[in-house]
PDB file of C-alpha atoms and ligand atoms in Angstrom:
ATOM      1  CA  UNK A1318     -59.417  12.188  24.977  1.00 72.00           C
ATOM      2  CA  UNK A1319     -60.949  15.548  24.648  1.00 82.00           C
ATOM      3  CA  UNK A1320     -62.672  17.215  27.612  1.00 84.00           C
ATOM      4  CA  UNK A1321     -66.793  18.311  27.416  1.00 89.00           C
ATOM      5  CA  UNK A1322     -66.934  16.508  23.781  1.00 94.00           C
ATOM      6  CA  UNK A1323     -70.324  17.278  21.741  1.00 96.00           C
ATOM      7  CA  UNK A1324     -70.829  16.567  18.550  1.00 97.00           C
ATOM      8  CA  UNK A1325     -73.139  18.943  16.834  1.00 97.00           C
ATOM      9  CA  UNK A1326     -74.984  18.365  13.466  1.00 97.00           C
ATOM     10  CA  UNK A1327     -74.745  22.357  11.562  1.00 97.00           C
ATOM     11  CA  UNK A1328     -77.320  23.461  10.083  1.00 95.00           C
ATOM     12  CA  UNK A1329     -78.014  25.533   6.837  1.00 92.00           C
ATOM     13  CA  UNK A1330     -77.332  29.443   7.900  1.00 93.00           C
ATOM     14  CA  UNK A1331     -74.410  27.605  10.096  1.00 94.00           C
ATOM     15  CA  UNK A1332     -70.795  29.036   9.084  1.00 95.00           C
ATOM     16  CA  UNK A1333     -68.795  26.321   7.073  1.00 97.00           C
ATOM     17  CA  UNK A1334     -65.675  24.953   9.338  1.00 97.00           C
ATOM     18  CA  UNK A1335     -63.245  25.773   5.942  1.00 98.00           C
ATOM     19  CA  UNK A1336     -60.208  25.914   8.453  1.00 97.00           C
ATOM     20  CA  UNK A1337     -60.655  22.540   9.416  1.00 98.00           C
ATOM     21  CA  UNK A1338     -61.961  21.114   6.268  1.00 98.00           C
ATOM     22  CA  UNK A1339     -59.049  22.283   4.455  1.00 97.00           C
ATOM     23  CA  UNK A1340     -57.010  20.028   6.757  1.00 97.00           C
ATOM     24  CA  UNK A1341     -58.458  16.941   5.116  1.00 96.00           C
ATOM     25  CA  UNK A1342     -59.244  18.255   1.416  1.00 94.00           C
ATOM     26  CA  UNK A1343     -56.660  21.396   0.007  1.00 89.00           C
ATOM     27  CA  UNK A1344     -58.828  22.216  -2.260  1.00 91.00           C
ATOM     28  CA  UNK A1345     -61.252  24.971  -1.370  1.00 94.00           C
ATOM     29  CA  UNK A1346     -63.031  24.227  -4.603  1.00 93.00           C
ATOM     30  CA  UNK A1347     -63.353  20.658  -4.408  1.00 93.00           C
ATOM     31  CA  UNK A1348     -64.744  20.951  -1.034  1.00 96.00           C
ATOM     32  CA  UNK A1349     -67.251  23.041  -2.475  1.00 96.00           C
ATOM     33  CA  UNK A1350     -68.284  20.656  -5.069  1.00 95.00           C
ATOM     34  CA  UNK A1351     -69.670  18.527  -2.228  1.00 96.00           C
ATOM     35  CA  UNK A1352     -70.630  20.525   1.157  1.00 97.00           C
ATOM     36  CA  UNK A1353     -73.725  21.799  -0.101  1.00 95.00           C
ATOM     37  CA  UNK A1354     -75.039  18.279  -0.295  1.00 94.00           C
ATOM     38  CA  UNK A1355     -73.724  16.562   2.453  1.00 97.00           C
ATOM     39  CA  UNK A1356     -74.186  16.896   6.287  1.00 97.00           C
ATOM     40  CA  UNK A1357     -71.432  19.010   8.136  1.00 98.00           C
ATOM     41  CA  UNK A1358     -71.038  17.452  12.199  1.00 98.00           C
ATOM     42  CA  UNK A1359     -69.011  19.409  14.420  1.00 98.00           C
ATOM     43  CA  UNK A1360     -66.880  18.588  17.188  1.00 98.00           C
ATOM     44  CA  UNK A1361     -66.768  21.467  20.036  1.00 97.00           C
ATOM     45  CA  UNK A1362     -64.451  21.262  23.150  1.00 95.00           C
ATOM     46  CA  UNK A1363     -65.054  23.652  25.783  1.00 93.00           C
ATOM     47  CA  UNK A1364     -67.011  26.126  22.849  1.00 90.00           C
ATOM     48  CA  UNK A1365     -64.186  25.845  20.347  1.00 94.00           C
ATOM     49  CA  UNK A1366     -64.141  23.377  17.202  1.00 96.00           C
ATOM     50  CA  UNK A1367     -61.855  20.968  17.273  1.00 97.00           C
ATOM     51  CA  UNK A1368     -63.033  18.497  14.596  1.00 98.00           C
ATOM     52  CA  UNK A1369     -65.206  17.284  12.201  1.00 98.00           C
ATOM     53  CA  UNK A1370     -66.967  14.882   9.661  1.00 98.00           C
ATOM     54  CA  UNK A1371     -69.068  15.310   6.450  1.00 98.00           C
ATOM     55  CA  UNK A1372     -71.771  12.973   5.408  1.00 98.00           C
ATOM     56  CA  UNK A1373     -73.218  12.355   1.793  1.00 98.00           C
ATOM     57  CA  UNK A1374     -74.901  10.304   0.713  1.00 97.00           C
ATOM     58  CA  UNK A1375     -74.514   8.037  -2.303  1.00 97.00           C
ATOM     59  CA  UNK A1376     -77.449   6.396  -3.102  1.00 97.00           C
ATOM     60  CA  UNK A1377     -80.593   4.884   0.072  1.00 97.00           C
ATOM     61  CA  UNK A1378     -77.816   2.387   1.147  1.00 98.00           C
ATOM     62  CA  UNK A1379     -74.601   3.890   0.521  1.00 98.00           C
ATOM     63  CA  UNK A1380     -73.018   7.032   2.513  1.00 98.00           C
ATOM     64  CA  UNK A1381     -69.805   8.782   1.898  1.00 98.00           C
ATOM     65  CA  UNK A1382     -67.729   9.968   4.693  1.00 98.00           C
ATOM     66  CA  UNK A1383     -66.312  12.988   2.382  1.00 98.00           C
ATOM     67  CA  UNK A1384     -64.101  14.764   4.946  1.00 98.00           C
ATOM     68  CA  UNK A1385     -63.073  14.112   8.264  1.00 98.00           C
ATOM     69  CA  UNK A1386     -60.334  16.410  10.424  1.00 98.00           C
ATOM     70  CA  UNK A1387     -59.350  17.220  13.739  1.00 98.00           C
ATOM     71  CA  UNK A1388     -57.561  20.623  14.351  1.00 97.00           C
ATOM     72  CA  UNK A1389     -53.610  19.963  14.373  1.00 97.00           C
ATOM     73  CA  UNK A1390     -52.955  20.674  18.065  1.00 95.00           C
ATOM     74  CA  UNK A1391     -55.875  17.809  19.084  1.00 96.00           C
ATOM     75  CA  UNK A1392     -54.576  14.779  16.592  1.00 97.00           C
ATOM     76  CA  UNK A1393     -53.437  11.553  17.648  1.00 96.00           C
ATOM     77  CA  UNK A1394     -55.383  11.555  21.126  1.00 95.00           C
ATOM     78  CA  UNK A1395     -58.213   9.290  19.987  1.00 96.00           C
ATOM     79  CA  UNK A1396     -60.522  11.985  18.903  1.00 97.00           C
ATOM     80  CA  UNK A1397     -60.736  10.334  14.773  1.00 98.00           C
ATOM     81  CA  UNK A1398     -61.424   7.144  16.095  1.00 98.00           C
ATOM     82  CA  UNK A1399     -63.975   8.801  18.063  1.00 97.00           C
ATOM     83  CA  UNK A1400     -65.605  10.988  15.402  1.00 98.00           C
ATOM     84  CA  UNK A1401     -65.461   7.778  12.295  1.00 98.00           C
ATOM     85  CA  UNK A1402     -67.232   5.709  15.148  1.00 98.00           C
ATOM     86  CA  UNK A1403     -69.700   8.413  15.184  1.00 98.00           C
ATOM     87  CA  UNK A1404     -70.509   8.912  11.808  1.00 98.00           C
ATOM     88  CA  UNK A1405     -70.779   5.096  11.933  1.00 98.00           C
ATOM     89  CA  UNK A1406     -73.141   4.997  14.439  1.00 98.00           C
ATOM     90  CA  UNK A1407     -75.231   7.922  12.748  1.00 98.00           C
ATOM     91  CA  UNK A1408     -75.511   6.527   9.318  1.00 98.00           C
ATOM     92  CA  UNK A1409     -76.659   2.915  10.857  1.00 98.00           C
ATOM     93  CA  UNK A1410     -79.664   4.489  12.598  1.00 97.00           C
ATOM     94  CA  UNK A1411     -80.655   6.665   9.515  1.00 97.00           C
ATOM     95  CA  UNK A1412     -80.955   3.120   7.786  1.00 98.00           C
ATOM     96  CA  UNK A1413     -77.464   3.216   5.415  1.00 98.00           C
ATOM     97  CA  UNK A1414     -76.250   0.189   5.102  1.00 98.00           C
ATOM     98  CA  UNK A1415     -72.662   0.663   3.321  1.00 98.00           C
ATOM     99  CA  UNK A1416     -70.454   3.647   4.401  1.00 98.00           C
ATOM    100  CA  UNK A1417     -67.655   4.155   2.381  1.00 98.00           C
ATOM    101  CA  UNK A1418     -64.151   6.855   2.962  1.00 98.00           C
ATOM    102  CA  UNK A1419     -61.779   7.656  -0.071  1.00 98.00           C
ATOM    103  CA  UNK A1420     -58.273   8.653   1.089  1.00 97.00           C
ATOM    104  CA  UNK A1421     -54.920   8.945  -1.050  1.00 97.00           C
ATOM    105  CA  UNK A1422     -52.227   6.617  -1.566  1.00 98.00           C
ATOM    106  CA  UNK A1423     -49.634   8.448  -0.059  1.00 97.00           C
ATOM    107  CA  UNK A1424     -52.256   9.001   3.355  1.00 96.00           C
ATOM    108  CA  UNK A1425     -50.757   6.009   4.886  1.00 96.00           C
ATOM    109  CA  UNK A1426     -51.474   6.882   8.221  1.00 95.00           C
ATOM    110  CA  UNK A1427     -55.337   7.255   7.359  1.00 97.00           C
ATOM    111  CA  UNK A1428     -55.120   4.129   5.709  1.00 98.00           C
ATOM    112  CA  UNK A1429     -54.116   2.037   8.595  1.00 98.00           C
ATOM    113  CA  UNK A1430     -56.777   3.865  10.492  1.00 98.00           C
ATOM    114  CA  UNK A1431     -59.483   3.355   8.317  1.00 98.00           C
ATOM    115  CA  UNK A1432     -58.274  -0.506   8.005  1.00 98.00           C
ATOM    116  CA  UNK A1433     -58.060  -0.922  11.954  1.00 98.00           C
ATOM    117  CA  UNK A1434     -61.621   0.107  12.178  1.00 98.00           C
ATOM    118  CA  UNK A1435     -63.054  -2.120   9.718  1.00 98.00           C
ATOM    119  CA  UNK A1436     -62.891  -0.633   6.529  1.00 98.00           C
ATOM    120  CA  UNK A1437     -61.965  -2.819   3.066  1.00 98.00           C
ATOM    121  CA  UNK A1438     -59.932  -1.276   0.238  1.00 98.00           C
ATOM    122  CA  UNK A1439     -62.741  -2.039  -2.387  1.00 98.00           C
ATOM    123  CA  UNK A1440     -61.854   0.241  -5.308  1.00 98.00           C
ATOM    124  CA  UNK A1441     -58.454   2.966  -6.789  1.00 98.00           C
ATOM    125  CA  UNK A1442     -59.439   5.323  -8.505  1.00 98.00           C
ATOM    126  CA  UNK A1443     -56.327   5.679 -10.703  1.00 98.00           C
ATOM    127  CA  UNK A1444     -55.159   9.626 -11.207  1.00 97.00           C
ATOM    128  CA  UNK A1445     -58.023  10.641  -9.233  1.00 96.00           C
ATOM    129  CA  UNK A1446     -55.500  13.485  -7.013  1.00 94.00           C
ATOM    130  CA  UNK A1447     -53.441  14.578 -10.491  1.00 95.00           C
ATOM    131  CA  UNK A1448     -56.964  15.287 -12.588  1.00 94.00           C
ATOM    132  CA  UNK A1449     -59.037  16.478  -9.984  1.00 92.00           C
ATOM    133  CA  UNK A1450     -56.576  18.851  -8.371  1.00 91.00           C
ATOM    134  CA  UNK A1451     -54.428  21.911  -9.818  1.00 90.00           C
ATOM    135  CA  UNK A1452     -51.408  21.622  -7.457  1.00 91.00           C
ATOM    136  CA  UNK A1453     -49.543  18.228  -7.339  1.00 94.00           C
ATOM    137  CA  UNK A1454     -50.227  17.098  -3.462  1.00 94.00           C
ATOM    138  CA  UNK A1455     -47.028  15.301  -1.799  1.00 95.00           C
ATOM    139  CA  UNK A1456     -46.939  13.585   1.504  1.00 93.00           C
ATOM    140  CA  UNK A1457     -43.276  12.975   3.141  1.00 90.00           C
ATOM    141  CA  UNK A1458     -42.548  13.026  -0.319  1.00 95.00           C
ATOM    142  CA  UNK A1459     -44.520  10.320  -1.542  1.00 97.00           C
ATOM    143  CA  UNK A1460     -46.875  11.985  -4.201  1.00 97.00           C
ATOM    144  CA  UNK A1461     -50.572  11.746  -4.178  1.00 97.00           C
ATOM    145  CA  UNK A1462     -51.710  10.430  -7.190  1.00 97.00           C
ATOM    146  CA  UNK A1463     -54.589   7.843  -6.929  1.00 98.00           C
ATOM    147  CA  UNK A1464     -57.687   7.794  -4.639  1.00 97.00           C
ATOM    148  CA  UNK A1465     -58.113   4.188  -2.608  1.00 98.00           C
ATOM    149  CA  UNK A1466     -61.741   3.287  -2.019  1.00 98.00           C
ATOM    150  CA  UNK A1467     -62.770   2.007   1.345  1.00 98.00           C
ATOM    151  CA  UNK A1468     -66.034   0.254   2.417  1.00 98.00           C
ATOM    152  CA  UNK A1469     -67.480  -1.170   5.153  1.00 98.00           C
ATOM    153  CA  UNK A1470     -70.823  -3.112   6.386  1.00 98.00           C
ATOM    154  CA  UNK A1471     -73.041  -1.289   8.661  1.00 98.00           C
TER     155      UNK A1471
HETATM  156  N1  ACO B1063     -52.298  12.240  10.605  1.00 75.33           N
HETATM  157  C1  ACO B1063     -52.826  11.110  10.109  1.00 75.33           C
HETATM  158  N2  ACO B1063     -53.094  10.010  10.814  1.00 75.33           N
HETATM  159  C2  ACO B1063     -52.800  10.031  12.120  1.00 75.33           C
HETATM  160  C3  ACO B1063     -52.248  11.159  12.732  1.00 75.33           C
HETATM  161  C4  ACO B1063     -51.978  12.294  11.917  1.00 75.33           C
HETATM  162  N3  ACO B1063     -51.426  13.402  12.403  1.00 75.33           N
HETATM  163  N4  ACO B1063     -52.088  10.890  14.029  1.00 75.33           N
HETATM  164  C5  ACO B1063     -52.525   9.636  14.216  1.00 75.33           C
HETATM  165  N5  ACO B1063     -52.926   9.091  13.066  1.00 75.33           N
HETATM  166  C6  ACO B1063     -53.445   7.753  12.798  1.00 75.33           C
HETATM  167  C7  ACO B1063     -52.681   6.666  13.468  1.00 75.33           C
HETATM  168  O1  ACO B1063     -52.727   5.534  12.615  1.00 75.33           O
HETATM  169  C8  ACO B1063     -53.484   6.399  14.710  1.00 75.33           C
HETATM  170  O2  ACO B1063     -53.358   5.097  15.108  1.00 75.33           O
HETATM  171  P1  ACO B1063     -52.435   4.744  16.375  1.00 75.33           P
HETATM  172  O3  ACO B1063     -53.081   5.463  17.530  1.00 75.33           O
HETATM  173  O4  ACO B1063     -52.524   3.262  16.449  1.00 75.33           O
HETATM  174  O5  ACO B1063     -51.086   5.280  16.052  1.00 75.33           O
HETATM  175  C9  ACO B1063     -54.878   6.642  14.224  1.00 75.33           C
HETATM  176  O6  ACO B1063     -54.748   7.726  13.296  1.00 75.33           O
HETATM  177  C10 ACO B1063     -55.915   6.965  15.253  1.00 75.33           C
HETATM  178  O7  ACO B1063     -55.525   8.061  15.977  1.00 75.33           O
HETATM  179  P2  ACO B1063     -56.564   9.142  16.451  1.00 75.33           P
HETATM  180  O8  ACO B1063     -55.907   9.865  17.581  1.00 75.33           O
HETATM  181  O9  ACO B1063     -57.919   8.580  16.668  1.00 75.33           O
HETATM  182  O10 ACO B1063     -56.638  10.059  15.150  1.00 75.33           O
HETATM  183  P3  ACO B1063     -56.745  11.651  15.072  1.00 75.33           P
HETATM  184  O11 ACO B1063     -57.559  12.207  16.173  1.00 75.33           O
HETATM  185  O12 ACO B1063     -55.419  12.245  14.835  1.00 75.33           O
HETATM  186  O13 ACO B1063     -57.612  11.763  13.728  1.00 75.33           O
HETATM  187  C11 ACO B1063     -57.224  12.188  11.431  1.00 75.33           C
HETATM  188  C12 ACO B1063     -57.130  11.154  12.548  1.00 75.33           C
HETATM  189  C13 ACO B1063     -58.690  12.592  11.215  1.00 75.33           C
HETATM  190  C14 ACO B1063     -56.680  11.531  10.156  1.00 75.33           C
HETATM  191  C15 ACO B1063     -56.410  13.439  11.854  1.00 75.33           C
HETATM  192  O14 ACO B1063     -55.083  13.060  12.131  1.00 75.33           O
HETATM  193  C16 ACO B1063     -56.410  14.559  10.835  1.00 75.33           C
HETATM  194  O15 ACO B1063     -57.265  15.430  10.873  1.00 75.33           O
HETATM  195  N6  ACO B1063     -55.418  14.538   9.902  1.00 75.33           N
HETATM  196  C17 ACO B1063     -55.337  15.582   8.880  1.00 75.33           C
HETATM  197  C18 ACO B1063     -56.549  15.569   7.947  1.00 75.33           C
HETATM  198  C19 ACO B1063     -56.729  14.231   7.240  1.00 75.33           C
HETATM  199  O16 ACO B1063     -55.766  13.645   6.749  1.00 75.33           O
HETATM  200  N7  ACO B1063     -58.007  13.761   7.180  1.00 75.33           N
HETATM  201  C20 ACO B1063     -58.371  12.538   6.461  1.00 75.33           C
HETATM  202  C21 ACO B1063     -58.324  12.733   4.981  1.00 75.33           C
HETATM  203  S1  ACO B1063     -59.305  11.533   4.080  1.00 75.33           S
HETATM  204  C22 ACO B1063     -60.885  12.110   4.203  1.00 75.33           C
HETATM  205  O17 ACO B1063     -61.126  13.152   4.784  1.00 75.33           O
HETATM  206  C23 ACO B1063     -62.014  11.343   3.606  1.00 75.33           C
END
């Protein structure tokens, strides 16, 4: 993995990671619609940000991992496993007892992550990506269309 890894909760006055949000969400305006009510935690390497997760939650028991992203040049070296573990971890202690991580259909990589660490598909959210976003999203030309729901027991 990742040398000198911290993981730093932001606070308010904090600047908003939008390069690496933007990784997970393309939508500068959706993102909006949900960072000023969620938590923000920050992955630094070596004093430069190399990841991250946002928290919000859904009701006392349920939390929503809403974004989660590591910078291009530092995927596929363990550090998402590392970071959903995390945000596990985090929303156990603070007493959640559901967290749950919406990805799209054509995310198939994220999927089988998400799966391989526990998660359940528990709801689609049918025409979620064509109503909610202005630009049609395609990935290796599959096109995004519906959001799949996943859930899993803390
Ligand atoms: N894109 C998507 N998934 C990947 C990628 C990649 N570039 N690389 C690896 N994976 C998957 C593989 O299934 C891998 O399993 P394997 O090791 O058995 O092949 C698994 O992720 C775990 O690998 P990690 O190294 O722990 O993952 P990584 O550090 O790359 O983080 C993440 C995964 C967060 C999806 C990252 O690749 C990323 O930032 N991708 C772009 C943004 C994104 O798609 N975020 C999720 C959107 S959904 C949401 O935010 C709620």
């Amino acid at each position: 993995m990742v040398s000198n890894l911290v993981i730093i909760k932001l606070q308010e006055a904090d600047k908003i990671p939008y390069d690496l949000l933007l990784l997970a969400d393309p939508s500068r305006e959706n993102v909006d619609k949900y960072i000023f009510n969620s938590a923000i935690y920050l992955a630094n390497s070596n004093g430069s940000s190399i990841g991250c997760y946002v928290l919000c939650p859904l009701d006392n028991n349920t939390i929503e991992i809403k974004n989660i992203a590591v910078a291009i040049r530092h995927q596929a070296k363990g550090l998402g496993t590392h970071l959903l573990h995390d945000a596990m971890e985090k929303s156990k202690i603070d007493g959640f007892k559901k967290i749950v991580i919406g990805t799209g259909n054509s995310s198939t990589r994220q999927l089988n992550l998400y799966q391989k660490l526990g998660f359940k598909i528990t709801a689609i959210k049918s025409d979620y990506f064509r109503d909610n976003y202005d630009e049609p999203i395609f990935e290796n030309g599959t096109q995004c269309t519906d959001m799949i729901v996943l859930t899993k027991e803390l």
